[in-house]
């Protein structure tokens, strides 16, 4: 797990380590980061058609702590919330785009069977940015 933490803390994209789909693994990683004294920030959204406003928002969110966890609505959840034509950009590509933004440390998926507070309860962030 130490190499996974190192990959998360590097400035490189490391999308394979920074995208944590398995929620028990996410909880373990967050626990380890908290033990290292890291202040955890969480935000959530669809992140479809990422633009400068999204990047500025994520930069501001990161300023509240050490590790920014971004919850990404799955394709299924996005369709349920925004209609059958959404998302425009598929989930996997949205994950990759978020991983390329330097302020995003960890990406997790929020699925259709998760309520709005699911990731909040799992991550228990020091700061929640909405």
JSON list of C-alpha atoms in Angstrom, two decimals, residues 5-108:
[
{"chain": "A", "resi": 5, "resn": "UNK", "atom": "CA", "xyz": [0.30, 6.18, -1.34]},
{"chain": "A", "resi": 6, "resn": "UNK", "atom": "CA", "xyz": [3.51, 7.36, -3.00]},
{"chain": "A", "resi": 7, "resn": "UNK", "atom": "CA", "xyz": [1.80, 7.34, -6.40]},
{"chain": "A", "resi": 8, "resn": "UNK", "atom": "CA", "xyz": [-1.13, 9.34, -5.02]},
{"chain": "A", "resi": 9, "resn": "UNK", "atom": "CA", "xyz": [1.19, 11.94, -3.50]},
{"chain": "A", "resi": 10, "resn": "UNK", "atom": "CA", "xyz": [3.36, 12.35, -6.65]},
{"chain": "A", "resi": 11, "resn": "UNK", "atom": "CA", "xyz": [2.75, 15.11, -9.16]},
{"chain": "A", "resi": 12, "resn": "UNK", "atom": "CA", "xyz": [2.51, 12.60, -12.02]},
{"chain": "A", "resi": 13, "resn": "UNK", "atom": "CA", "xyz": [-0.91, 11.58, -13.33]},
{"chain": "A", "resi": 14, "resn": "UNK", "atom": "CA", "xyz": [-0.75, 7.98, -12.00]},
{"chain": "A", "resi": 15, "resn": "UNK", "atom": "CA", "xyz": [-4.42, 7.50, -12.91]},
{"chain": "A", "resi": 16, "resn": "UNK", "atom": "CA", "xyz": [-4.30, 3.77, -12.19]},
{"chain": "A", "resi": 17, "resn": "UNK", "atom": "CA", "xyz": [-3.37, 4.40, -8.54]},
{"chain": "A", "resi": 18, "resn": "UNK", "atom": "CA", "xyz": [-5.34, 7.62, -8.04]},
{"chain": "A", "resi": 19, "resn": "UNK", "atom": "CA", "xyz": [-8.64, 6.21, -9.36]},
{"chain": "A", "resi": 20, "resn": "UNK", "atom": "CA", "xyz": [-9.95, 3.98, -6.58]},
{"chain": "A", "resi": 21, "resn": "UNK", "atom": "CA", "xyz": [-13.16, 2.25, -7.64]},
{"chain": "A", "resi": 22, "resn": "UNK", "atom": "CA", "xyz": [-13.22, -0.24, -4.76]},
{"chain": "A", "resi": 23, "resn": "UNK", "atom": "CA", "xyz": [-14.72, 1.59, -1.78]},
{"chain": "A", "resi": 24, "resn": "UNK", "atom": "CA", "xyz": [-13.14, -0.58, 0.98]},
{"chain": "A", "resi": 25, "resn": "UNK", "atom": "CA", "xyz": [-9.75, 0.17, -0.62]},
{"chain": "A", "resi": 26, "resn": "UNK", "atom": "CA", "xyz": [-10.63, 3.87, -0.69]},
{"chain": "A", "resi": 27, "resn": "UNK", "atom": "CA", "xyz": [-11.48, 3.76, 3.02]},
{"chain": "A", "resi": 28, "resn": "UNK", "atom": "CA", "xyz": [-8.13, 2.06, 3.78]},
{"chain": "A", "resi": 29, "resn": "UNK", "atom": "CA", "xyz": [-6.14, 4.58, 1.72]},
{"chain": "A", "resi": 30, "resn": "UNK", "atom": "CA", "xyz": [-7.91, 7.53, 3.34]},
{"chain": "A", "resi": 31, "resn": "UNK", "atom": "CA", "xyz": [-7.23, 6.02, 6.77]},
{"chain": "A", "resi": 32, "resn": "UNK", "atom": "CA", "xyz": [-3.54, 5.73, 5.98]},
{"chain": "A", "resi": 33, "resn": "UNK", "atom": "CA", "xyz": [-3.39, 9.31, 4.71]},
{"chain": "A", "resi": 34, "resn": "UNK", "atom": "CA", "xyz": [-5.10, 10.54, 7.88]},
{"chain": "A", "resi": 35, "resn": "UNK", "atom": "CA", "xyz": [-2.56, 8.61, 9.98]},
{"chain": "A", "resi": 36, "resn": "UNK", "atom": "CA", "xyz": [0.14, 10.54, 8.11]},
{"chain": "A", "resi": 37, "resn": "UNK", "atom": "CA", "xyz": [-1.54, 13.75, 9.25]},
{"chain": "A", "resi": 38, "resn": "UNK", "atom": "CA", "xyz": [-3.03, 14.66, 5.88]},
{"chain": "A", "resi": 39, "resn": "UNK", "atom": "CA", "xyz": [-6.10, 16.93, 5.87]},
{"chain": "A", "resi": 40, "resn": "UNK", "atom": "CA", "xyz": [-8.70, 15.39, 3.54]},
{"chain": "A", "resi": 41, "resn": "UNK", "atom": "CA", "xyz": [-11.01, 17.46, 1.32]},
{"chain": "A", "resi": 42, "resn": "UNK", "atom": "CA", "xyz": [-13.95, 15.92, -0.56]},
{"chain": "A", "resi": 43, "resn": "UNK", "atom": "CA", "xyz": [-16.05, 17.25, -3.41]},
{"chain": "A", "resi": 44, "resn": "UNK", "atom": "CA", "xyz": [-18.45, 15.48, -5.77]},
{"chain": "A", "resi": 45, "resn": "UNK", "atom": "CA", "xyz": [-20.00, 15.99, -9.19]},
{"chain": "A", "resi": 46, "resn": "UNK", "atom": "CA", "xyz": [-20.55, 14.78, -12.73]},
{"chain": "A", "resi": 47, "resn": "UNK", "atom": "CA", "xyz": [-17.46, 16.51, -14.21]},
{"chain": "A", "resi": 48, "resn": "UNK", "atom": "CA", "xyz": [-18.84, 16.26, -17.75]},
{"chain": "A", "resi": 49, "resn": "UNK", "atom": "CA", "xyz": [-17.15, 18.46, -20.36]},
{"chain": "A", "resi": 50, "resn": "UNK", "atom": "CA", "xyz": [-14.47, 19.67, -17.94]},
{"chain": "A", "resi": 51, "resn": "UNK", "atom": "CA", "xyz": [-13.69, 23.37, -18.45]},
{"chain": "A", "resi": 52, "resn": "UNK", "atom": "CA", "xyz": [-11.72, 26.18, -16.81]},
{"chain": "A", "resi": 53, "resn": "UNK", "atom": "CA", "xyz": [-14.44, 26.78, -14.21]},
{"chain": "A", "resi": 54, "resn": "UNK", "atom": "CA", "xyz": [-14.14, 23.17, -13.06]},
{"chain": "A", "resi": 55, "resn": "UNK", "atom": "CA", "xyz": [-10.34, 23.49, -12.85]},
{"chain": "A", "resi": 56, "resn": "UNK", "atom": "CA", "xyz": [-10.58, 26.69, -10.78]},
{"chain": "A", "resi": 57, "resn": "UNK", "atom": "CA", "xyz": [-13.19, 25.09, -8.50]},
{"chain": "A", "resi": 58, "resn": "UNK", "atom": "CA", "xyz": [-10.95, 22.04, -7.91]},
{"chain": "A", "resi": 59, "resn": "UNK", "atom": "CA", "xyz": [-7.94, 24.27, -7.26]},
{"chain": "A", "resi": 60, "resn": "UNK", "atom": "CA", "xyz": [-9.94, 26.24, -4.69]},
{"chain": "A", "resi": 61, "resn": "UNK", "atom": "CA", "xyz": [-11.22, 23.01, -3.10]},
{"chain": "A", "resi": 62, "resn": "UNK", "atom": "CA", "xyz": [-7.67, 21.65, -2.77]},
{"chain": "A", "resi": 63, "resn": "UNK", "atom": "CA", "xyz": [-6.61, 24.84, -0.99]},
{"chain": "A", "resi": 64, "resn": "UNK", "atom": "CA", "xyz": [-8.60, 23.71, 2.07]},
{"chain": "A", "resi": 65, "resn": "UNK", "atom": "CA", "xyz": [-6.42, 20.67, 2.75]},
{"chain": "A", "resi": 66, "resn": "UNK", "atom": "CA", "xyz": [-3.67, 18.31, 1.67]},
{"chain": "A", "resi": 67, "resn": "UNK", "atom": "CA", "xyz": [-5.55, 15.61, -0.27]},
{"chain": "A", "resi": 68, "resn": "UNK", "atom": "CA", "xyz": [-8.45, 16.32, -2.61]},
{"chain": "A", "resi": 69, "resn": "UNK", "atom": "CA", "xyz": [-10.81, 13.39, -3.14]},
{"chain": "A", "resi": 70, "resn": "UNK", "atom": "CA", "xyz": [-13.17, 13.91, -6.07]},
{"chain": "A", "resi": 71, "resn": "UNK", "atom": "CA", "xyz": [-16.37, 11.89, -6.22]},
{"chain": "A", "resi": 72, "resn": "UNK", "atom": "CA", "xyz": [-17.39, 11.29, -9.83]},
{"chain": "A", "resi": 73, "resn": "UNK", "atom": "CA", "xyz": [-20.98, 10.39, -10.68]},
{"chain": "A", "resi": 74, "resn": "UNK", "atom": "CA", "xyz": [-21.07, 7.17, -12.70]},
{"chain": "A", "resi": 75, "resn": "UNK", "atom": "CA", "xyz": [-22.59, 7.15, -16.17]},
{"chain": "A", "resi": 76, "resn": "UNK", "atom": "CA", "xyz": [-25.70, 5.43, -14.80]},
{"chain": "A", "resi": 77, "resn": "UNK", "atom": "CA", "xyz": [-26.14, 7.95, -11.98]},
{"chain": "A", "resi": 78, "resn": "UNK", "atom": "CA", "xyz": [-25.57, 10.85, -14.38]},
{"chain": "A", "resi": 79, "resn": "UNK", "atom": "CA", "xyz": [-28.30, 9.53, -16.73]},
{"chain": "A", "resi": 80, "resn": "UNK", "atom": "CA", "xyz": [-30.66, 9.13, -13.77]},
{"chain": "A", "resi": 81, "resn": "UNK", "atom": "CA", "xyz": [-30.04, 12.70, -12.59]},
{"chain": "A", "resi": 82, "resn": "UNK", "atom": "CA", "xyz": [-29.57, 14.60, -15.87]},
{"chain": "A", "resi": 83, "resn": "UNK", "atom": "CA", "xyz": [-31.42, 12.59, -18.52]},
{"chain": "A", "resi": 84, "resn": "UNK", "atom": "CA", "xyz": [-30.74, 9.93, -21.16]},
{"chain": "A", "resi": 85, "resn": "UNK", "atom": "CA", "xyz": [-28.40, 12.10, -23.27]},
{"chain": "A", "resi": 86, "resn": "UNK", "atom": "CA", "xyz": [-25.91, 12.56, -20.44]},
{"chain": "A", "resi": 87, "resn": "UNK", "atom": "CA", "xyz": [-23.11, 12.23, -19.77]},
{"chain": "A", "resi": 88, "resn": "UNK", "atom": "CA", "xyz": [-21.60, 13.52, -22.97]},
{"chain": "A", "resi": 89, "resn": "UNK", "atom": "CA", "xyz": [-18.16, 12.25, -21.97]},
{"chain": "A", "resi": 90, "resn": "UNK", "atom": "CA", "xyz": [-18.05, 8.61, -20.77]},
{"chain": "A", "resi": 91, "resn": "UNK", "atom": "CA", "xyz": [-17.08, 7.81, -17.18]},
{"chain": "A", "resi": 92, "resn": "UNK", "atom": "CA", "xyz": [-13.64, 6.36, -17.96]},
{"chain": "A", "resi": 93, "resn": "UNK", "atom": "CA", "xyz": [-12.64, 9.44, -19.93]},
{"chain": "A", "resi": 94, "resn": "UNK", "atom": "CA", "xyz": [-13.91, 11.74, -17.16]},
{"chain": "A", "resi": 95, "resn": "UNK", "atom": "CA", "xyz": [-11.76, 9.78, -14.69]},
{"chain": "A", "resi": 96, "resn": "UNK", "atom": "CA", "xyz": [-8.72, 10.25, -16.93]},
{"chain": "A", "resi": 97, "resn": "UNK", "atom": "CA", "xyz": [-9.37, 13.99, -17.34]},
{"chain": "A", "resi": 98, "resn": "UNK", "atom": "CA", "xyz": [-9.68, 14.48, -13.58]},
{"chain": "A", "resi": 99, "resn": "UNK", "atom": "CA", "xyz": [-6.47, 12.49, -13.02]},
{"chain": "A", "resi": 100, "resn": "UNK", "atom": "CA", "xyz": [-4.63, 14.94, -15.26]},
{"chain": "A", "resi": 101, "resn": "UNK", "atom": "CA", "xyz": [-5.63, 17.93, -13.15]},
{"chain": "A", "resi": 102, "resn": "UNK", "atom": "CA", "xyz": [-2.83, 18.61, -10.70]},
{"chain": "A", "resi": 103, "resn": "UNK", "atom": "CA", "xyz": [-5.11, 19.49, -7.79]},
{"chain": "A", "resi": 104, "resn": "UNK", "atom": "CA", "xyz": [-6.99, 16.17, -7.86]},
{"chain": "A", "resi": 105, "resn": "UNK", "atom": "CA", "xyz": [-5.36, 13.47, -5.74]},
{"chain": "A", "resi": 106, "resn": "UNK", "atom": "CA", "xyz": [-7.95, 10.67, -5.62]},
{"chain": "A", "resi": 107, "resn": "UNK", "atom": "CA", "xyz": [-10.97, 9.94, -7.80]},
{"chain": "A", "resi": 108, "resn": "UNK", "atom": "CA", "xyz": [-13.81, 7.71, -6.61]}
]
